[in-house]
Coordinates of C-alpha atoms and ligand atoms in Angstrom, one line a residue:
X22 CA 0.0 -0.2 0.3
X23 CA 1.2 3.6 -0.8
X24 CA 3.0 5.1 1.5
X25 CA 1.2 8.3 3.1
X26 CA 2.1 12.2 2.8
X27 CA -1.4 13.7 4.3
X28 CA -4.2 13.0 7.2
X29 CA -6.3 16.1 7.1
X30 CA -7.9 15.1 11.0
X31 CA -11.3 17.0 11.9
X32 CA -10.5 20.3 10.6
X33 CA -12.6 22.7 11.2
X34 CA -12.3 26.2 9.7
X35 CA -14.2 29.7 10.7
X36 CA -13.9 33.0 9.7
X37 CA -14.9 35.9 12.1
X38 CA -17.7 38.2 11.0
X39 CA -20.8 40.8 12.3
X40 CA -22.9 37.3 14.0
X41 CA -19.3 36.0 15.0
X42 CA -17.4 33.3 14.4
X43 CA -19.1 31.0 11.5
X44 CA -18.2 28.0 10.4
X45 CA -16.4 27.5 7.0
X46 CA -15.3 24.1 7.3
X47 CA -16.7 21.4 9.5
X48 CA -14.8 18.7 10.3
X49 CA -13.0 17.7 7.8
X50 CA -11.1 14.3 7.8
X51 CA -9.1 12.4 4.7
X52 CA -6.0 11.6 3.4
X53 CA -3.3 11.7 0.8
X54 CA -1.2 8.8 -0.1
X55 CA 2.3 8.8 -2.4
X56 CA 1.8 9.5 -6.0
X57 CA -2.0 9.8 -6.2
X58 CA -3.9 12.1 -7.0
X59 CA -7.3 12.9 -5.2
X60 CA -10.4 15.7 -6.0
X61 CA -11.9 17.5 -3.7
X62 CA -14.9 18.3 -6.5
X63 CA -18.1 20.2 -5.3
X64 CA -20.0 23.5 -6.2
X65 CA -18.1 27.5 -4.8
X66 CA -18.8 27.9 -1.6
X67 CA -18.8 24.4 -0.5
X68 CA -14.9 24.9 1.7
X69 CA -12.7 23.3 -0.9
X70 CA -10.5 26.6 -1.8
X71 CA -10.5 26.7 1.8
X72 CA -9.9 23.7 3.0
X73 CA -6.5 23.9 0.7
X74 CA -6.1 27.5 1.7
X75 CA -5.7 25.1 5.3
X76 CA -2.9 22.8 4.7
X77 CA -1.0 25.7 2.5
X78 CA -1.3 28.0 5.8
X79 CA -2.5 30.2 3.4
X80 CA -6.3 31.2 5.4
X81 CA -7.0 35.2 5.4
X82 CA -6.9 36.9 8.9
X83 CA -10.4 36.7 9.3
X84 CA -9.8 33.2 9.6
X85 CA -9.0 31.1 11.6
X86 CA -8.7 27.7 12.6
X87 CA -10.8 26.1 15.3
X88 CA -10.3 22.6 15.4
X89 CA -8.3 20.0 14.0
X90 CA -5.5 18.3 12.6
X91 CA -3.1 18.1 9.8
X92 CA -0.1 15.6 9.6
X93 CA 2.9 16.8 7.4
X94 CA 6.2 14.6 8.0
X95 CA 5.5 13.9 11.3
X96 CA 4.5 17.4 11.8
X97 CA 0.7 19.1 12.5
X98 CA 0.9 22.5 10.8
X99 CA -1.6 23.5 12.4
X100 CA 0.4 23.8 16.1
X101 CA 3.5 25.3 13.1
X102 CA 4.3 28.9 14.0
X103 CA 4.1 30.8 11.0
X104 CA 7.8 30.2 9.7
X105 CA 8.4 27.2 10.2
X106 CA 5.5 26.8 8.1
X107 CA 7.2 28.6 5.4
X108 CA 9.7 26.2 5.1
X109 CA 7.3 24.0 4.3
X110 CA 5.1 26.1 1.9
X111 CA 6.7 26.3 -1.8
X112 CA 9.2 23.0 -0.7
X113 CA 7.1 20.2 0.2
X114 CA 4.2 21.8 -0.6
X115 CA 3.3 23.5 -3.4
X116 CA -0.4 25.2 -4.7
X117 CA -0.9 26.3 -8.2
X118 CA -3.8 29.3 -8.1
X119 CA -7.0 29.5 -10.9
X120 CA -5.7 32.6 -11.9
X121 CA -1.5 33.4 -11.9
X122 CA -1.9 36.9 -12.7
X123 CA -3.1 36.7 -9.0
X124 CA -0.6 34.2 -7.6
X125 CA 2.3 36.0 -9.6
X126 CA 3.6 39.4 -9.0
X127 CA 3.1 41.6 -11.6
X128 CA 6.5 43.8 -10.8
X129 CA 9.0 40.9 -11.1
X130 CA 10.0 39.3 -14.2
X131 CA 9.2 35.0 -14.4
X132 CA 13.2 34.6 -13.6
X133 CA 13.4 36.2 -10.8
X134 CA 10.0 34.8 -9.8
X135 CA 11.1 30.9 -10.3
X136 CA 14.5 31.7 -9.0
X137 CA 13.2 33.1 -5.3
X138 CA 12.2 30.1 -4.3
X139 CA 15.8 28.0 -5.7
X140 CA 17.5 30.5 -3.9
X141 CA 15.5 30.0 -0.3
X142 CA 14.3 26.8 -0.2
X143 CA 17.5 24.8 -1.7
X144 CA 20.5 27.1 -1.3
X145 CA 20.7 27.8 -5.6
X146 CA 23.0 30.2 -6.3
X147 CA 22.3 32.9 -9.0
X148 CA 24.3 31.9 -11.6
X149 CA 22.7 27.5 -10.3
X150 CA 19.0 28.9 -10.1
X151 CA 18.7 30.7 -13.0
X152 CA 19.5 27.3 -15.0
X153 CA 17.5 25.8 -13.2
X154 CA 14.6 28.2 -14.1
X155 CA 15.4 27.4 -17.9
X156 CA 15.4 24.7 -17.6
X157 CA 12.0 24.9 -15.4
X158 CA 11.2 26.1 -18.0
X159 CA 10.7 23.9 -21.1
X160 CA 10.2 21.0 -18.8
X161 CA 6.9 22.5 -18.6
X162 CA 6.4 23.5 -22.2
X163 CA 7.3 26.8 -22.1
X164 CA 9.3 28.0 -25.6
X165 CA 12.6 30.7 -26.2
X166 CA 12.3 30.4 -21.9
X167 CA 15.8 32.5 -21.9
X168 CA 14.1 35.3 -23.4
X169 CA 10.7 34.2 -20.7
X170 CA 13.3 34.3 -18.1
X171 CA 13.5 38.3 -18.2
X172 CA 10.2 39.4 -19.3
X173 CA 6.8 40.4 -16.6
X174 CA 3.9 37.8 -16.4
X175 CA 1.3 40.4 -18.5
X176 CA 4.0 40.2 -21.6
X177 CA 2.4 36.1 -21.3
X178 CA -0.7 34.4 -22.6
X179 CA -3.0 33.6 -19.6
X180 CA -1.9 29.5 -20.4
X181 CA 1.5 30.8 -20.9
X182 CA 1.3 32.3 -17.4
X183 CA -0.3 28.8 -15.7
X184 CA 3.2 27.0 -17.3
X185 CA 4.8 29.5 -15.4
X186 CA 2.7 28.8 -12.2
X187 CA 3.2 24.8 -12.5
X188 CA 6.7 25.5 -13.3
X189 CA 7.3 27.8 -9.8
X190 CA 4.8 24.9 -7.9
X191 CA 7.5 22.3 -8.9
X192 CA 10.2 23.7 -8.5
X193 CA 11.4 22.5 -5.6
X194 CA 10.5 19.0 -6.5
X195 CA 7.2 19.3 -4.1
X196 CA 5.8 16.1 -2.1
X197 CA 2.6 17.2 -2.2
X198 CA 0.9 19.5 -5.6
X199 CA -2.3 21.4 -4.9
X200 CA -3.5 22.6 -7.6
X201 CA -7.3 25.2 -7.0
X202 CA -9.2 25.4 -9.9
X203 CA -5.8 25.4 -12.6
X204 CA -7.4 25.2 -15.9
X205 CA -11.0 27.0 -15.1
X206 CA -9.5 30.3 -16.5
X207 CA -8.7 28.8 -20.0
X208 CA -9.9 28.2 -23.1
X209 CA -11.1 24.4 -23.3
X210 CA -7.6 23.6 -26.1
X211 CA -5.8 25.3 -23.2
X212 CA -7.2 23.1 -20.4
X213 CA -7.0 19.5 -21.7
X214 CA -3.2 20.7 -22.6
X215 CA -2.4 22.0 -18.6
X216 CA -3.9 18.5 -17.4
X217 CA -2.0 16.3 -19.8
X218 CA 1.2 18.4 -18.2
X219 CA 0.0 18.0 -14.7
X220 CA -0.4 14.1 -15.3
X221 CA 3.2 14.0 -17.5
X222 CA 5.3 16.3 -14.2
X223 CA 3.2 14.6 -11.5
X224 CA 4.4 10.3 -13.2
X225 CA 7.7 11.8 -13.1
X226 CA 8.5 13.6 -10.1
X227 CA 5.6 10.8 -7.7
X228 CA 4.3 14.1 -6.7
X229 CA 1.1 13.5 -4.6
X230 CA -1.6 16.0 -6.1
X231 CA -4.8 17.5 -4.7
X232 CA -7.6 18.7 -7.5
X233 CA -9.9 21.3 -6.5
X234 CA -12.1 21.2 -9.2
X235 CA -15.9 22.0 -9.2
X236 CA -15.6 21.0 -12.7
X237 CA -16.4 17.1 -13.4
X238 CA -15.0 16.5 -16.9
X239 CA -11.5 17.6 -14.6
X240 CA -12.1 14.7 -12.2
X241 CA -12.9 12.2 -14.6
X242 CA -8.9 13.1 -16.3
X243 CA -7.5 13.1 -13.1
X244 CA -8.2 11.3 -10.4
X245 CA -7.5 8.3 -8.3
X246 CA -9.8 9.1 -5.4
X247 CA -12.1 11.8 -5.4
X248 CA -13.9 13.7 -2.6
X249 CA -17.0 14.6 -3.0
X250 CA -17.7 18.2 0.1
X251 CA -20.8 20.3 0.0
X252 CA -21.6 22.8 2.3
X253 CA -18.4 22.4 4.1
X254 CA -18.7 19.1 5.4
X255 CA -17.5 16.0 3.3
X256 CA -20.5 13.8 2.3
X257 CA -19.3 10.7 -0.7
X258 CA -15.4 10.2 -0.6
X259 CA -14.2 6.9 -3.3
X260 CA -12.0 6.5 -6.1
X261 CA -13.1 7.4 -9.3
X262 CA -14.6 4.3 -11.1
X263 CA -17.6 4.0 -7.9
X264 CA -18.0 7.3 -7.9
X265 CA -18.5 8.0 -11.6
X266 CA -20.4 4.4 -12.0
X267 CA -21.8 3.9 -8.7
X268 CA -22.6 7.0 -7.1
X269 CA -24.4 6.3 -3.7
X270 CA -25.7 10.6 -2.1
X271 CA -28.1 12.1 -4.1
X272 CA -25.6 15.5 -3.9
X273 CA -23.2 13.4 -6.6
X274 CA -25.4 12.0 -8.4
X275 CA -26.5 15.3 -9.4
X276 CA -23.4 17.3 -9.7
X277 CA -22.8 14.2 -12.5
X278 CA -26.3 14.5 -14.1
X279 CA -25.6 18.1 -14.9
X280 CA -22.5 17.4 -17.5
X281 CA -22.7 15.8 -20.4
X282 CA -21.4 11.9 -20.5
X283 CA -20.4 9.9 -23.4
X284 CA -19.6 6.7 -21.1
X285 CA -22.8 6.8 -19.2
X286 CA -26.4 6.1 -20.3
X287 CA -28.1 9.3 -19.6
X288 CA -31.1 10.6 -20.1
X289 CA -30.9 14.0 -20.2
X290 CA -28.7 17.1 -18.1
X291 CA -30.5 18.2 -14.8
X292 CA -29.5 21.2 -13.3
X293 CA -29.4 20.3 -9.1
X294 CA -32.0 23.1 -7.8
X295 CA -31.1 25.7 -5.7
X296 CA -28.0 27.0 -4.3
X297 CA -25.3 26.1 -1.7
X298 CA -26.1 27.8 1.1
X299 CA -24.5 31.5 2.7
X300 CA -22.6 31.0 5.5
X301 CA -25.0 32.5 8.1
X302 CA -27.7 30.0 7.3
X303 CA -28.6 27.6 9.5
X304 CA -29.9 24.6 8.7
X305 CA -31.0 20.9 11.2
X306 CA -31.2 17.1 10.2
X307 CA -28.6 16.5 6.8
X308 CA -27.3 20.1 5.4
X309 CA -28.4 18.8 1.8
X310 CA -31.6 18.3 2.5
X311 CA -34.1 21.9 1.1
X312 CA -32.2 21.0 -2.7
X313 CA -32.2 17.0 -1.7
X314 CA -35.2 15.7 -4.2
X315 CA -35.3 12.4 -2.1
X316 CA -34.7 14.3 2.4
X317 CA -37.0 12.4 4.5
X318 CA -38.6 13.9 8.1
X319 CA -35.4 12.2 9.8
X320 CA -33.3 14.1 6.7
X321 CA -35.0 17.4 7.7
X322 CA -34.4 17.2 11.3
X323 CA -30.8 15.1 12.1
X324 CA -27.5 15.0 10.8
X325 CA -26.4 11.7 9.5
X326 CA -22.4 11.2 9.6
X327 CA -20.5 9.0 7.3
X328 CA -21.5 5.6 6.5
X329 CA -18.8 2.9 4.7
X330 CA -20.1 1.2 2.0
X331 CA -18.3 -1.1 0.2
X332 CA -15.1 0.8 -0.2
X333 CA -16.9 4.4 0.0
X334 CA -18.1 6.6 3.3
X335 CA -21.8 8.6 2.2
X336 CA -23.3 10.7 4.3
X337 CA -26.7 9.9 3.7
X338 CA -29.3 8.7 6.0
X339 CA -31.1 6.1 3.0
X340 CA -27.8 4.5 2.9
X341 CA -26.5 2.8 6.1
X342 CA -26.6 3.1 9.2
X343 CA -25.3 6.2 11.5
X344 CA -21.1 4.9 12.1
X345 CA -18.8 7.2 14.2
X346 CA -16.2 8.4 11.9
X347 CA -13.4 7.2 14.7
X348 CA -15.1 3.7 13.5
X349 CA -15.4 4.5 9.7
X350 CA -11.6 6.0 10.1
X351 CA -10.5 2.1 11.7
X352 CA -12.3 0.3 8.8
X353 CA -10.5 2.4 6.1
X354 CA -7.0 1.4 8.0
X355 CA -7.7 -1.7 7.2
X356 CA -9.4 -2.1 3.8
Ligands
SF4_429 FE1 -31.5 13.6 0.8 FE2 -31.4 12.9 4.0 FE3 -29.8 11.8 2.1 FE4 -29.6 14.4 2.8 S1 -29.7 12.9 4.5 S2 -28.8 13.6 1.2 S3 -31.5 14.9 2.5 S4 -32.0 11.4 1.1

């Protein structure tokens, strides 16, 4: 069995608002194995990006980790000081953001931004760092890399900027790469190229990847395992074949029914009615019940916990009894 590189346990993230602290992530747990790609999927506002930022130690000033643990390399990242986290960020764990223009610094050249992590984390001198930076640009498919080194982000196309972001993220050969909607802002052709590139680089460096996306097409392309989030909770988790061929949670079924799939029998595309609840919306029972076509009285009153079904987990009253998270973890460890 592949070695575990990350374990998130009961993570709860809150934001300070005029109404006090409100939870955006409500006790999520998952692990990531070496060389594995886990896709975290769900609509905007489900807590997937906030979970990623928590792992990176990059929560905004009004956010806090109220509870839980994030284990990496024998350390609980939640308990580390900012200077300790900084040594891990960009070195062992890197992140690619949706819009590279917000992540790349407009006033520094591509070369400077690529060389910086190499000099800080790997202690490379200026000449060696520059040589490696050119190599990295070649690896991510950027033509004329020496010339690009001297250019500024605004001088490159969107697809090229995303390739530069990937090169920066991979500069120190991280153990974990977190990609937050890395292709959403790109057109379909460039999107496919970037996904291929990520797959190729992952194979080459045996990097573990957490891919945050709302796009089931992207999930089908890259995932080994899928975590479905809704309103701050994990509602289903399983390997990619199980999630696509035998989705159990009505929300996962709704997500799949809303995207075209040539491999699956599909009568028609249907959107999930309603929208994700806001942070301050108080929902009793199952958090999906206001949008669920199968909701019962019990669903409106009692909150279901995760249940193990075969080799995947589901949070739904229609799918078995209530099992505590501890029981689930020990059952999964035994698999
Ligand atoms: Fe729907 Fe009830 Fe299952 Fe929630 S618990 S997803 S409301 S059937």
